[in-house]
mmCIF file of C-alpha atoms and ligand atoms in Angstrom:
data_model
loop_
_atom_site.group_PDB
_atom_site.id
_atom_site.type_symbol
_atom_site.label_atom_id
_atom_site.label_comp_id
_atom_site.label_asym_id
_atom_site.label_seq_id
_atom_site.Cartn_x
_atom_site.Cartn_y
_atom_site.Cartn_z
ATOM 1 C CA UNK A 1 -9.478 -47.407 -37.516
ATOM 2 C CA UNK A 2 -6.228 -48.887 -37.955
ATOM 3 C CA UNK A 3 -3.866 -45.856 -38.161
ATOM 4 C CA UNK A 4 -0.412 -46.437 -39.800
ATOM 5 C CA UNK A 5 3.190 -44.863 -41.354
ATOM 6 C CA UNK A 6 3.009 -43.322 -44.000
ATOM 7 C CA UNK A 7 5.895 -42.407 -45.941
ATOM 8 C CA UNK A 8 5.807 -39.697 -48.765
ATOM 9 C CA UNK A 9 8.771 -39.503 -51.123
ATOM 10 C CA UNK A 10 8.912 -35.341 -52.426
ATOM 11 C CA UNK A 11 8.204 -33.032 -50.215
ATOM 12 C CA UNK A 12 6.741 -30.711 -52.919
ATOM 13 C CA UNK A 13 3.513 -28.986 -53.477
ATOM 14 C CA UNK A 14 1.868 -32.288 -53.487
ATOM 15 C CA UNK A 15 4.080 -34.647 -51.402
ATOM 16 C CA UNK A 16 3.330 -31.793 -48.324
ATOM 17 C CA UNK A 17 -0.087 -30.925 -48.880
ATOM 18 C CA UNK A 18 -0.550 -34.860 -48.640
ATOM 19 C CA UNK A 19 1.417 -35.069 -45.275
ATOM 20 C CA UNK A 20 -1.105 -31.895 -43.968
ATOM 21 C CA UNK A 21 -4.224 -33.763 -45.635
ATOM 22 C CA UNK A 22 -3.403 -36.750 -43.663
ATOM 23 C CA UNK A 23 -2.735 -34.891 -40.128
ATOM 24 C CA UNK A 24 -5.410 -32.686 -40.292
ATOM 25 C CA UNK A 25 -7.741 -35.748 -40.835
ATOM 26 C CA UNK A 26 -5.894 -37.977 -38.548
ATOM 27 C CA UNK A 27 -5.723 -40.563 -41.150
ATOM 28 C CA UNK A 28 -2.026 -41.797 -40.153
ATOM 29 C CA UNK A 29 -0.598 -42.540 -37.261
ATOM 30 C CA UNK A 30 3.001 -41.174 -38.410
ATOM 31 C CA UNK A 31 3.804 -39.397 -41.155
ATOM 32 C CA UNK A 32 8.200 -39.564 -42.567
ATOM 33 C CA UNK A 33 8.622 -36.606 -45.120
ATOM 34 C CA UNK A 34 11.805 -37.326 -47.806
ATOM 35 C CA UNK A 35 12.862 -35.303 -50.497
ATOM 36 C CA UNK A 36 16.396 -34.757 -51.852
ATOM 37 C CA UNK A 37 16.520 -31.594 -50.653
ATOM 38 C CA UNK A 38 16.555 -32.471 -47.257
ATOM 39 C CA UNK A 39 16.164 -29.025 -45.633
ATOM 40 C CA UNK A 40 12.546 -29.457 -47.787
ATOM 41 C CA UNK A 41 11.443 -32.269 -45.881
ATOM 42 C CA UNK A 42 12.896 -31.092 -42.613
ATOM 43 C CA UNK A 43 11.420 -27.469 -42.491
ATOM 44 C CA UNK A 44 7.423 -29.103 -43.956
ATOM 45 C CA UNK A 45 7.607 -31.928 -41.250
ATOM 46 C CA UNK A 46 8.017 -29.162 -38.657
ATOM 47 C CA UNK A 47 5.288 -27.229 -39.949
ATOM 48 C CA UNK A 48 3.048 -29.544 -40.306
ATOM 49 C CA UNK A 49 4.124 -31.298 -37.441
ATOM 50 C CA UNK A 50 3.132 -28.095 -35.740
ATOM 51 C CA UNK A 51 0.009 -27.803 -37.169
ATOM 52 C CA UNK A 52 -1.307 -31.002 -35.634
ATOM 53 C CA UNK A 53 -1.793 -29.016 -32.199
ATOM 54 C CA UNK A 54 -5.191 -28.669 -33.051
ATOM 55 C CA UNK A 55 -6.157 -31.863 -34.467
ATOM 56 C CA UNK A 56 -8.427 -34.254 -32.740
ATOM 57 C CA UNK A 57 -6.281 -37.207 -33.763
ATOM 58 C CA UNK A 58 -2.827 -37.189 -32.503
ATOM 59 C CA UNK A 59 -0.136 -37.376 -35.566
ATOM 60 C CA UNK A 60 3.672 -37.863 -35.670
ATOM 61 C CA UNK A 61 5.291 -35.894 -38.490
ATOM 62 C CA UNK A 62 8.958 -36.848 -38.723
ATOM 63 C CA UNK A 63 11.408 -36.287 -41.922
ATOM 64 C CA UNK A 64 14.167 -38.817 -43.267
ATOM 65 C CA UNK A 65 17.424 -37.142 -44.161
ATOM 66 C CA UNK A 66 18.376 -40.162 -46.027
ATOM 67 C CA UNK A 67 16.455 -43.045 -47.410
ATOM 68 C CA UNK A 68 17.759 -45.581 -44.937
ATOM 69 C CA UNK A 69 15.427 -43.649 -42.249
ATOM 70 C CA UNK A 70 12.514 -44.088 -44.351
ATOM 71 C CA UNK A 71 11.744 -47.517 -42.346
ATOM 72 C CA UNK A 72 8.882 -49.671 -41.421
ATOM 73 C CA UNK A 73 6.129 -47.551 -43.412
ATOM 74 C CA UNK A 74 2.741 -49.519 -44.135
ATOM 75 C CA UNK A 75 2.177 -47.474 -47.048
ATOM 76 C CA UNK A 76 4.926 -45.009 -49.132
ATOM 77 C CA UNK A 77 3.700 -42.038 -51.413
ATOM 78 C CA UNK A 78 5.733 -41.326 -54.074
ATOM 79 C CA UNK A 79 5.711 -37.674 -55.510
ATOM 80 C CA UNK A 80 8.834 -37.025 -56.585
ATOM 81 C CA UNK A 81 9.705 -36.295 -59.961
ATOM 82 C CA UNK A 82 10.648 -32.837 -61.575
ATOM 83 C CA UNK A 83 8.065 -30.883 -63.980
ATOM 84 C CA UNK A 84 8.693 -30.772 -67.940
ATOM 85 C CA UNK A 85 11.004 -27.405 -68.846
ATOM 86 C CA UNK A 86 11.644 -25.336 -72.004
ATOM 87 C CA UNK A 87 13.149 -27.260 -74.653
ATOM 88 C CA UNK A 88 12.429 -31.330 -72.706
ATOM 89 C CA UNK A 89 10.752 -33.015 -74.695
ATOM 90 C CA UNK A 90 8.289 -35.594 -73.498
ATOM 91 C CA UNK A 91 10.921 -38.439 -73.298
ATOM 92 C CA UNK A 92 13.213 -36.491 -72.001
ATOM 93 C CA UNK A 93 10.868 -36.064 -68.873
ATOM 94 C CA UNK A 94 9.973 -39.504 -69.188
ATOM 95 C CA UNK A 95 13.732 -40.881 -68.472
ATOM 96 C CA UNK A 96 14.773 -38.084 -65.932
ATOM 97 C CA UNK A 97 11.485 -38.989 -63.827
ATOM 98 C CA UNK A 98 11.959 -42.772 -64.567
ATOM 99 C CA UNK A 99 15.364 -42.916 -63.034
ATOM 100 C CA UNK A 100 14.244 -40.904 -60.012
ATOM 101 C CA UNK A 101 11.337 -43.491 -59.321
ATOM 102 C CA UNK A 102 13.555 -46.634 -60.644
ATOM 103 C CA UNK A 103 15.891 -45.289 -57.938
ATOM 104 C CA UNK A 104 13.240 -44.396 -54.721
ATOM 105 C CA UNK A 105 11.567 -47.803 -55.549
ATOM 106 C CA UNK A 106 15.021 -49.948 -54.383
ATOM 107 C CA UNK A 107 14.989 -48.233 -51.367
ATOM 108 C CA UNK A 108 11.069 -49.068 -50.698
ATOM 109 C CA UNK A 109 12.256 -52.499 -51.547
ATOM 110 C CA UNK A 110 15.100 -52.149 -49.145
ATOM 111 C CA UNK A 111 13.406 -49.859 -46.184
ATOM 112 C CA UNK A 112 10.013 -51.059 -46.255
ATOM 113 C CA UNK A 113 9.588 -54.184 -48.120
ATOM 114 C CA UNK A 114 5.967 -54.731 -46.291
ATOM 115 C CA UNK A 115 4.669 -51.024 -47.636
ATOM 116 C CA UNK A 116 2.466 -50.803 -50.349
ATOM 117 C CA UNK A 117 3.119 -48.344 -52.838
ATOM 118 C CA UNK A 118 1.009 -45.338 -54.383
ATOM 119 C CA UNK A 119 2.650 -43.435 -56.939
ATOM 120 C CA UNK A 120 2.049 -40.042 -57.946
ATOM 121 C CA UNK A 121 4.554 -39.203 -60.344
ATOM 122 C CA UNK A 122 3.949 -38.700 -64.123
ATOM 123 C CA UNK A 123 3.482 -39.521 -66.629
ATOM 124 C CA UNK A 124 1.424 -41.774 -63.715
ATOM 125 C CA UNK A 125 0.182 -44.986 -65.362
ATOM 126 C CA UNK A 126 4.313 -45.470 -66.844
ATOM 127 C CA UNK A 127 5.842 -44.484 -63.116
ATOM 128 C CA UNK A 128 3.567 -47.152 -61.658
ATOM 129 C CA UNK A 129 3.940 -50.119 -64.518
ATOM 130 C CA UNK A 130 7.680 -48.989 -63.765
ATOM 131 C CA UNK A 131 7.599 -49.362 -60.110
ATOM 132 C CA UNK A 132 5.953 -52.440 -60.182
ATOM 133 C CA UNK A 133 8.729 -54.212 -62.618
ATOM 134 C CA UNK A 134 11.260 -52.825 -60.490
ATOM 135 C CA UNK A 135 9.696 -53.745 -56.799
ATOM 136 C CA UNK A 136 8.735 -56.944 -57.934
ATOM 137 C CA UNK A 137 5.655 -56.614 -55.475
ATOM 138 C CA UNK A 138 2.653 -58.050 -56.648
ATOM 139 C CA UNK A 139 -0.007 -56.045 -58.603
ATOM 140 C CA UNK A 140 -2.226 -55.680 -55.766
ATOM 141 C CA UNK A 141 0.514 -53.118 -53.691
ATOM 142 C CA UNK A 142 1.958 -50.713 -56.641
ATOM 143 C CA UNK A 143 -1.058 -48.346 -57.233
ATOM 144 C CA UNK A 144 -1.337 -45.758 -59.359
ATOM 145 C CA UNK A 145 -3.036 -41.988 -58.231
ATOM 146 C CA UNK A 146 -5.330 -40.966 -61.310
ATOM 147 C CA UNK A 147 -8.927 -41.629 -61.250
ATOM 148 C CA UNK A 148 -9.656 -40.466 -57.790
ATOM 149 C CA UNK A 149 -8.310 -36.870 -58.970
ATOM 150 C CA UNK A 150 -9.858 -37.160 -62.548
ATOM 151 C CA UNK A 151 -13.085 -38.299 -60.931
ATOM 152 C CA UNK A 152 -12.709 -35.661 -58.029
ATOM 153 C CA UNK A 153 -12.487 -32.814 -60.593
ATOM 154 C CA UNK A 154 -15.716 -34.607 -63.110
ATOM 155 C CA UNK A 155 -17.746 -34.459 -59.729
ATOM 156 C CA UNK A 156 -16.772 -30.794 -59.442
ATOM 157 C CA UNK A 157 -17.965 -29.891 -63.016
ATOM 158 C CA UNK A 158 -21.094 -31.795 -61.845
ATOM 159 C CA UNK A 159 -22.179 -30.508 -58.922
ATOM 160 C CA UNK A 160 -21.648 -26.811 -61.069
ATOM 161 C CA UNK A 161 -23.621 -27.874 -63.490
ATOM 162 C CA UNK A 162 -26.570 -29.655 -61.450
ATOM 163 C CA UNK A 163 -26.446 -27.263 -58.338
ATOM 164 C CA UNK A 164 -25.591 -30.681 -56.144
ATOM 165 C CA UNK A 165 -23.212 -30.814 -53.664
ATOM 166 C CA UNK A 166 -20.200 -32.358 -54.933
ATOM 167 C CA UNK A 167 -19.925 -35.145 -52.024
ATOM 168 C CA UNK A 168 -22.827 -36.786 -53.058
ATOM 169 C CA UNK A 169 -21.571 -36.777 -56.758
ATOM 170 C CA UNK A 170 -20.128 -40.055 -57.514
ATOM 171 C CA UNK A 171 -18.188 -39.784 -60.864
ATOM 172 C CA UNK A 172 -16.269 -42.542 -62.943
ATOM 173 C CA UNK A 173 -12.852 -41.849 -64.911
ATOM 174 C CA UNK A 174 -11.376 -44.643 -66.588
ATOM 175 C CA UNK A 175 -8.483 -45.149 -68.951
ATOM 176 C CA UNK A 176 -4.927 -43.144 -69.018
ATOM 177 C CA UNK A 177 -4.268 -40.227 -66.610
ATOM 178 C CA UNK A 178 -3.329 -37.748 -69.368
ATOM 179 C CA UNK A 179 -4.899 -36.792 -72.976
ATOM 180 C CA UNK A 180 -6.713 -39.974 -73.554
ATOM 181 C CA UNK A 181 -8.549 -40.151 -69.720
ATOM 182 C CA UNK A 182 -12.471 -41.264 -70.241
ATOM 183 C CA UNK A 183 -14.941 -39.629 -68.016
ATOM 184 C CA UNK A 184 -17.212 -42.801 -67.552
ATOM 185 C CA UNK A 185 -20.866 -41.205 -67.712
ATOM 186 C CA UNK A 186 -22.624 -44.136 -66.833
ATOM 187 C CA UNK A 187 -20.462 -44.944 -63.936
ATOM 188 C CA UNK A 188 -21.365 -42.058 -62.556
ATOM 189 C CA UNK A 189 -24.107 -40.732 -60.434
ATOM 190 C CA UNK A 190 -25.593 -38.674 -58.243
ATOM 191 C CA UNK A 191 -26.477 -39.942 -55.347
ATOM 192 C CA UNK A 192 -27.015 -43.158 -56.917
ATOM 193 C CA UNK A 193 -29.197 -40.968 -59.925
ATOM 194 C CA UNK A 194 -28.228 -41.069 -63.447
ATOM 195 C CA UNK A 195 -26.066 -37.655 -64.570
ATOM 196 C CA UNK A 196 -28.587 -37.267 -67.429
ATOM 197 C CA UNK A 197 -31.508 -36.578 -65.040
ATOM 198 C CA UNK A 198 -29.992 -33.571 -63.990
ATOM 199 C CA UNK A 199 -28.351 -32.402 -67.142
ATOM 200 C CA UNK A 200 -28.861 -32.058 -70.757
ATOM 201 C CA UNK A 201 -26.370 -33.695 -73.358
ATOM 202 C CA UNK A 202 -24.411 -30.196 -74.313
ATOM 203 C CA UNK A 203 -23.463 -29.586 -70.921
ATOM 204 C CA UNK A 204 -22.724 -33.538 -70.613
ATOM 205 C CA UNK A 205 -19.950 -32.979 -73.142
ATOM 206 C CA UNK A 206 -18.898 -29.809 -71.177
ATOM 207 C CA UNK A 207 -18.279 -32.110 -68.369
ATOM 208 C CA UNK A 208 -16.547 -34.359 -70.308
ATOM 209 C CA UNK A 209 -14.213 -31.968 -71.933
ATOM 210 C CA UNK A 210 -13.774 -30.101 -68.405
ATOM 211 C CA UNK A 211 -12.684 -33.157 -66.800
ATOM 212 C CA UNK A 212 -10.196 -33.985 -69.532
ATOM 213 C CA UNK A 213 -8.636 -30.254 -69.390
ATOM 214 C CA UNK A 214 -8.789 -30.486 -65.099
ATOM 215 C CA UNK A 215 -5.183 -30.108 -64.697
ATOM 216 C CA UNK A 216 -4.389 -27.822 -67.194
ATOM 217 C CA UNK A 217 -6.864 -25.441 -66.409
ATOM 218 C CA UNK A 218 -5.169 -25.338 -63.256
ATOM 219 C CA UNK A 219 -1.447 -24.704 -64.476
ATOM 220 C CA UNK A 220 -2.491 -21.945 -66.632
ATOM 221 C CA UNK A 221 -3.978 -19.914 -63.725
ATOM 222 C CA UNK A 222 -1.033 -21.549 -61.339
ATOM 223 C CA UNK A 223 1.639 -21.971 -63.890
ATOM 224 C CA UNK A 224 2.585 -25.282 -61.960
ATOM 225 C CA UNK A 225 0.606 -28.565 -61.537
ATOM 226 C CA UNK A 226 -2.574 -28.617 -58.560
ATOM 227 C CA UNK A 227 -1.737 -29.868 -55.647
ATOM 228 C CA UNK A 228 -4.641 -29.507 -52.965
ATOM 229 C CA UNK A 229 -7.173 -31.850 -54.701
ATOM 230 C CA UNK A 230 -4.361 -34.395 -55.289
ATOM 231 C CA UNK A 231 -3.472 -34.658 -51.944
ATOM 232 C CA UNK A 232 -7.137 -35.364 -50.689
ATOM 233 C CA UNK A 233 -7.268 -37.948 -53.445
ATOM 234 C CA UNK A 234 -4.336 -39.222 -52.031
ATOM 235 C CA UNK A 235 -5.156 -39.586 -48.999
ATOM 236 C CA UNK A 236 -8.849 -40.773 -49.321
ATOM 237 C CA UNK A 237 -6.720 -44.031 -51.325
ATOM 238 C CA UNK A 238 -4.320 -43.873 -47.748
ATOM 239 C CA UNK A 239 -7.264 -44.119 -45.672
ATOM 240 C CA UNK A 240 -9.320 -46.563 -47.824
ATOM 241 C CA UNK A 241 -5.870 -48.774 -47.303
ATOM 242 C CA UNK A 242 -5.488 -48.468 -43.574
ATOM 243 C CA UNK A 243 -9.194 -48.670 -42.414
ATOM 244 C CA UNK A 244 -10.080 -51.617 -44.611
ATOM 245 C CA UNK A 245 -12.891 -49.285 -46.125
ATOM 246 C CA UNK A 246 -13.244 -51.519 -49.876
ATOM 247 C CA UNK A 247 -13.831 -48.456 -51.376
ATOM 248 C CA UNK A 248 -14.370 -48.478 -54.839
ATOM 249 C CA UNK A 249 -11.864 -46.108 -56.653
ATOM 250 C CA UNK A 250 -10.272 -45.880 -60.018
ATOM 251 C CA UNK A 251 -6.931 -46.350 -59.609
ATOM 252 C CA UNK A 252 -4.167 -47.176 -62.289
ATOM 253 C CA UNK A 253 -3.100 -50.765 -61.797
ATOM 254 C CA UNK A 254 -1.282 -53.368 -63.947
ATOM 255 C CA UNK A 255 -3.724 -55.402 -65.823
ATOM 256 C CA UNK A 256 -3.780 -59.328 -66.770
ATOM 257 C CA UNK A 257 -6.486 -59.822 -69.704
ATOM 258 C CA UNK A 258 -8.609 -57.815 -67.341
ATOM 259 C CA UNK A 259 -10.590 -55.718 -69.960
ATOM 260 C CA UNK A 260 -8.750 -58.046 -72.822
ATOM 261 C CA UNK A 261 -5.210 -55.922 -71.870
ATOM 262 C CA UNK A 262 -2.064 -57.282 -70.595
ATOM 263 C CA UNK A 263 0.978 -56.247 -69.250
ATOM 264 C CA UNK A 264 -0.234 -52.942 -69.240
ATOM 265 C CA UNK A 265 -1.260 -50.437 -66.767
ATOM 266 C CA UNK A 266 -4.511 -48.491 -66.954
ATOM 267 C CA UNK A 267 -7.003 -46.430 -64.739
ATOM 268 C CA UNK A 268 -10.260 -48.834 -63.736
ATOM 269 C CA UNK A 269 -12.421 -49.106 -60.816
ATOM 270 C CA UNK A 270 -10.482 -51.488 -57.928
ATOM 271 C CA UNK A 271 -11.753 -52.052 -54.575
ATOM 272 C CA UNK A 272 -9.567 -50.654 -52.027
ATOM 273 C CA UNK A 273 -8.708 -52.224 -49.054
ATOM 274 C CA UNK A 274 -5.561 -53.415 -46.269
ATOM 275 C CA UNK A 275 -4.198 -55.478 -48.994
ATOM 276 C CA UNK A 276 -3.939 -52.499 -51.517
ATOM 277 C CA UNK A 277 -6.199 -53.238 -54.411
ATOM 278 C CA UNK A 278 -8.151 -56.350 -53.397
ATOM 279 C CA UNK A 279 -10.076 -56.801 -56.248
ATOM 280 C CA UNK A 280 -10.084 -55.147 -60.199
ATOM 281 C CA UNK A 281 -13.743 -54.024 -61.528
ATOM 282 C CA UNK A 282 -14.641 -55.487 -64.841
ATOM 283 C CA UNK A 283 -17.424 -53.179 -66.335
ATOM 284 C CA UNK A 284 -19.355 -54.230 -69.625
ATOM 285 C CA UNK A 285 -18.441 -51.287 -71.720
ATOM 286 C CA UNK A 286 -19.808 -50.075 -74.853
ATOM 287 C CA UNK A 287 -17.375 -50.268 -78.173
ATOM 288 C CA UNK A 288 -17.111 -46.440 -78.126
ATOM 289 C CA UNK A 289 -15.399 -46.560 -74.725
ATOM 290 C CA UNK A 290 -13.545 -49.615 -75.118
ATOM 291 C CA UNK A 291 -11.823 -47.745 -78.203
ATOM 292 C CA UNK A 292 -11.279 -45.185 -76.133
ATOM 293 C CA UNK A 293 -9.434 -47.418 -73.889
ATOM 294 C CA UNK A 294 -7.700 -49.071 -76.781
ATOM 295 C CA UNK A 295 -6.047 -45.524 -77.275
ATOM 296 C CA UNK A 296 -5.308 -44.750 -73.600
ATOM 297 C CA UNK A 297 -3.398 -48.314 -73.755
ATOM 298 C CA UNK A 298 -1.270 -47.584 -77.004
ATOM 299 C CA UNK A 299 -0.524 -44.338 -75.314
ATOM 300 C CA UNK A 300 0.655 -45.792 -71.783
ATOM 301 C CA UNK A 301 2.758 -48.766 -74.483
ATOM 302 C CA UNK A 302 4.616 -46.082 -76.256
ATOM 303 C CA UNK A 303 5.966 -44.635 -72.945
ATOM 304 C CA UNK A 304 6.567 -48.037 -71.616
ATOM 305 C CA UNK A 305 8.851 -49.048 -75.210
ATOM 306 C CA UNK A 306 10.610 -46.006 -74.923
ATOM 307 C CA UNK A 307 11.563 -46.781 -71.419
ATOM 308 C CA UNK A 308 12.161 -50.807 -72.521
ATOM 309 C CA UNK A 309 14.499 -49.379 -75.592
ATOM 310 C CA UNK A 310 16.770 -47.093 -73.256
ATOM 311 C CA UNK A 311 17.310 -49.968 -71.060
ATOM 312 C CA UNK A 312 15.803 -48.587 -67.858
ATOM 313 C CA UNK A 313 14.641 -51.932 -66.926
ATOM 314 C CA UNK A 314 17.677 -54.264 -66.768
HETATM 315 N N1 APR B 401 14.099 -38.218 -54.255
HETATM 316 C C1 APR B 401 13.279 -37.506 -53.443
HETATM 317 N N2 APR B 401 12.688 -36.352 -53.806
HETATM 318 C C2 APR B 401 12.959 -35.889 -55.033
HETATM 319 C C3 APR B 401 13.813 -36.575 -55.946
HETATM 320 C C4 APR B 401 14.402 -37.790 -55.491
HETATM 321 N N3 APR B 401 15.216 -38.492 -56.263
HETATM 322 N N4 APR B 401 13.881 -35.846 -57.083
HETATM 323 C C5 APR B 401 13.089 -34.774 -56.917
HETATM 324 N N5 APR B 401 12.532 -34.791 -55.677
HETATM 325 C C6 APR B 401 11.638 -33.828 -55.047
HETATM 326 C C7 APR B 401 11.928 -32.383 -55.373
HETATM 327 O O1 APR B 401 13.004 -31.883 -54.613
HETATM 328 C C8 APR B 401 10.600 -31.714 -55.042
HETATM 329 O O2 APR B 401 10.551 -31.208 -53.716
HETATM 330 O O3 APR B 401 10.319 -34.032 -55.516
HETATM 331 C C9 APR B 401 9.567 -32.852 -55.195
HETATM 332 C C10 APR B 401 8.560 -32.595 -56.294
HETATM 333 O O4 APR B 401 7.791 -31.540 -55.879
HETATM 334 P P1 APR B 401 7.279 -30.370 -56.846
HETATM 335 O O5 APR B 401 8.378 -29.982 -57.785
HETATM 336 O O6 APR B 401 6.658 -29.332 -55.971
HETATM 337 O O7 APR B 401 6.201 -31.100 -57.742
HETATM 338 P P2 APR B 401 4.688 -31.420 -57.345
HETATM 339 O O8 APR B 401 3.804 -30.351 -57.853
HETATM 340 O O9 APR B 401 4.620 -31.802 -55.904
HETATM 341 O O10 APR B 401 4.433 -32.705 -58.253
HETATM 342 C C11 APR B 401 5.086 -33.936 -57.958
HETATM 343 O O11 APR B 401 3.297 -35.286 -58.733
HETATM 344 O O12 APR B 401 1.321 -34.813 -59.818
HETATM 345 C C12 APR B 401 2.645 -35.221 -59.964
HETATM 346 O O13 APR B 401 3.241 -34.356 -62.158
HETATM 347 C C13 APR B 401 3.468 -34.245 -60.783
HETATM 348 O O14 APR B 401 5.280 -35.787 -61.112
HETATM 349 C C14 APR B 401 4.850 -34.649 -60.390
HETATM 350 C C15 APR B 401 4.655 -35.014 -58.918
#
């Protein structure tokens, strides 16, 4: 296994239980913690850092005070953003996080041109249609984090309702990574088995509906965002990257006339590999989930307008 850098950008609840994901699995070789507040990044590298004592795989966990020592990385996570308060409205979140990522994704460009990108922040399919104007890399290394944590939490609901273990539950979700996300039943499987062997249509829809309320479930027992299934989705997209693996994963990526959209971002099954998304799954889908897709893509254009009209890209 080829084990590279990996830089993550927020050393948050998600940015750090990313860096511990990856060390405790020895997916990367070296791990470089940023976040703004530097004595974030310092005191989680050490911890984790620490932590790595009893890991097969030996990992380096290092922190950059400043972006210039963010250098070299083979692939850089990008969590940073800050969560919506009282009284923000959605496009008020929208340009605060925008110029946060605008700003992180000049010094990728600058510190490690070669990396390829997964972002994390939200709202996640505009932060990575952003980040890939801005970088001017090439759709294949600007990749969005959404359906491996939609599908991770659809195989949950699975596995509760059919009794299966959840690895062997392969599930499917498509479209926006927000209100208009569309858990894919017949992508998904398990172990290669159609869902609706195991379960009845009611609990189907549960599923469905389950998936689609994952992360807010979640922040009203929490009162902030998940973080620990997140970072494994993370890093199972890390390792796909560095080991060459092809896995198939949904992933938000900018489309061109794939699945008739373009100039557009939107969650869809890519093959994973060391070139970041090697290749973009077309799937014959029925009319009901293509107009589901329709609205996920209005959605995602709405953001993307807003950001065009406040000038955030010139
Ligand atoms: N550069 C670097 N780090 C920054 C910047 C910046 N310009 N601005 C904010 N940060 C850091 C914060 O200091 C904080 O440590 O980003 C981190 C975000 O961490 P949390 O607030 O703990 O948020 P988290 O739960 O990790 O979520 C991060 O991932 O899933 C998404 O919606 C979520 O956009 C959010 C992101």
């Amino acid at each position: 296994m080829n084990r590279g850098k990996v830089g993550i950008i927020g050393a948050g609840f998600v940015g750090a239980s990313t860096a511990y994901t990856l060390a405790m699995l020895g997916i990367a070789r070296e791990i470089v913690l940023y976040d703004i507040i530097a004595d974030v990044a310092i005191g989680k590298a050490i911890d984790i850092g620490q932590a790595t004592n009893f890991s097969s795989k030996s990992t380096v966990v290092n922190y950059a005070i400043e972006p210039k020592n963010m250098v070299g990385c083979d692939i850089v996570v990008v969590t940073a953003g800050v969560p919506r308060k009282d009284g923000m409205s959605r496009s008020d979140l929208l340009m605060i996080n925008a110029k946060i990522v605008k700003e992180i994704t000049n010094n990728i460009n600058r510190y490690s041109p070669e990396a390829i990108i997964i972002c994390v922040s939200n709202p996640l399919d505009v932060m990575t249609y952003l980040m890939h104007h801005i970088s001017g890399l090439g759709r294949d290394r600007v990749i969005g984090m959404a359906g491996a944590l939609d599908g991770a939490r659809m195989a949950h609901y699975i596995a509760q309702k059919s009794s299966v273990n959840s690895s062997k539950v392969d599930a499917m979700v498509l479209g926006e990574h927000g209100d208009n996300m569309t858990p894919y039943i017949k992508g998904s499987s398990i172990s290669g088995i159609p869902i609706s062997q195991f379960i009845g249509a009611s609990d189907i829809e549960d599923i469905i509906e389950d998936t689609q309320k994952g992360g807010a479930t979640i922040v009203q027992h929490l009162g902030t965002s998940a973080y620990y299934a997140p970072a494994r989705a993370i890093s199972a997209m890390v390792e796909a990257i560095l080991d060459d693996s092809k896995m198939i994963i949904s992933s938000s990526v900018v489309l061109d006339g794939e699945y008739g959209y373009k100039d557009t971002t939107l969650g869809v099954p890519v093959i994973l590999g060391k070139n970041g998304v090697e290749e973009i799954i077309e799937l014959d889908l029925d009319s009901d989930t293509k107009a589901k897709l329709d609205k996920s893509v209005s959605s995602i254009q709405e953001n993307i307008e807003i950001l065009k009209s406040n000038g955030i890209f010139g």
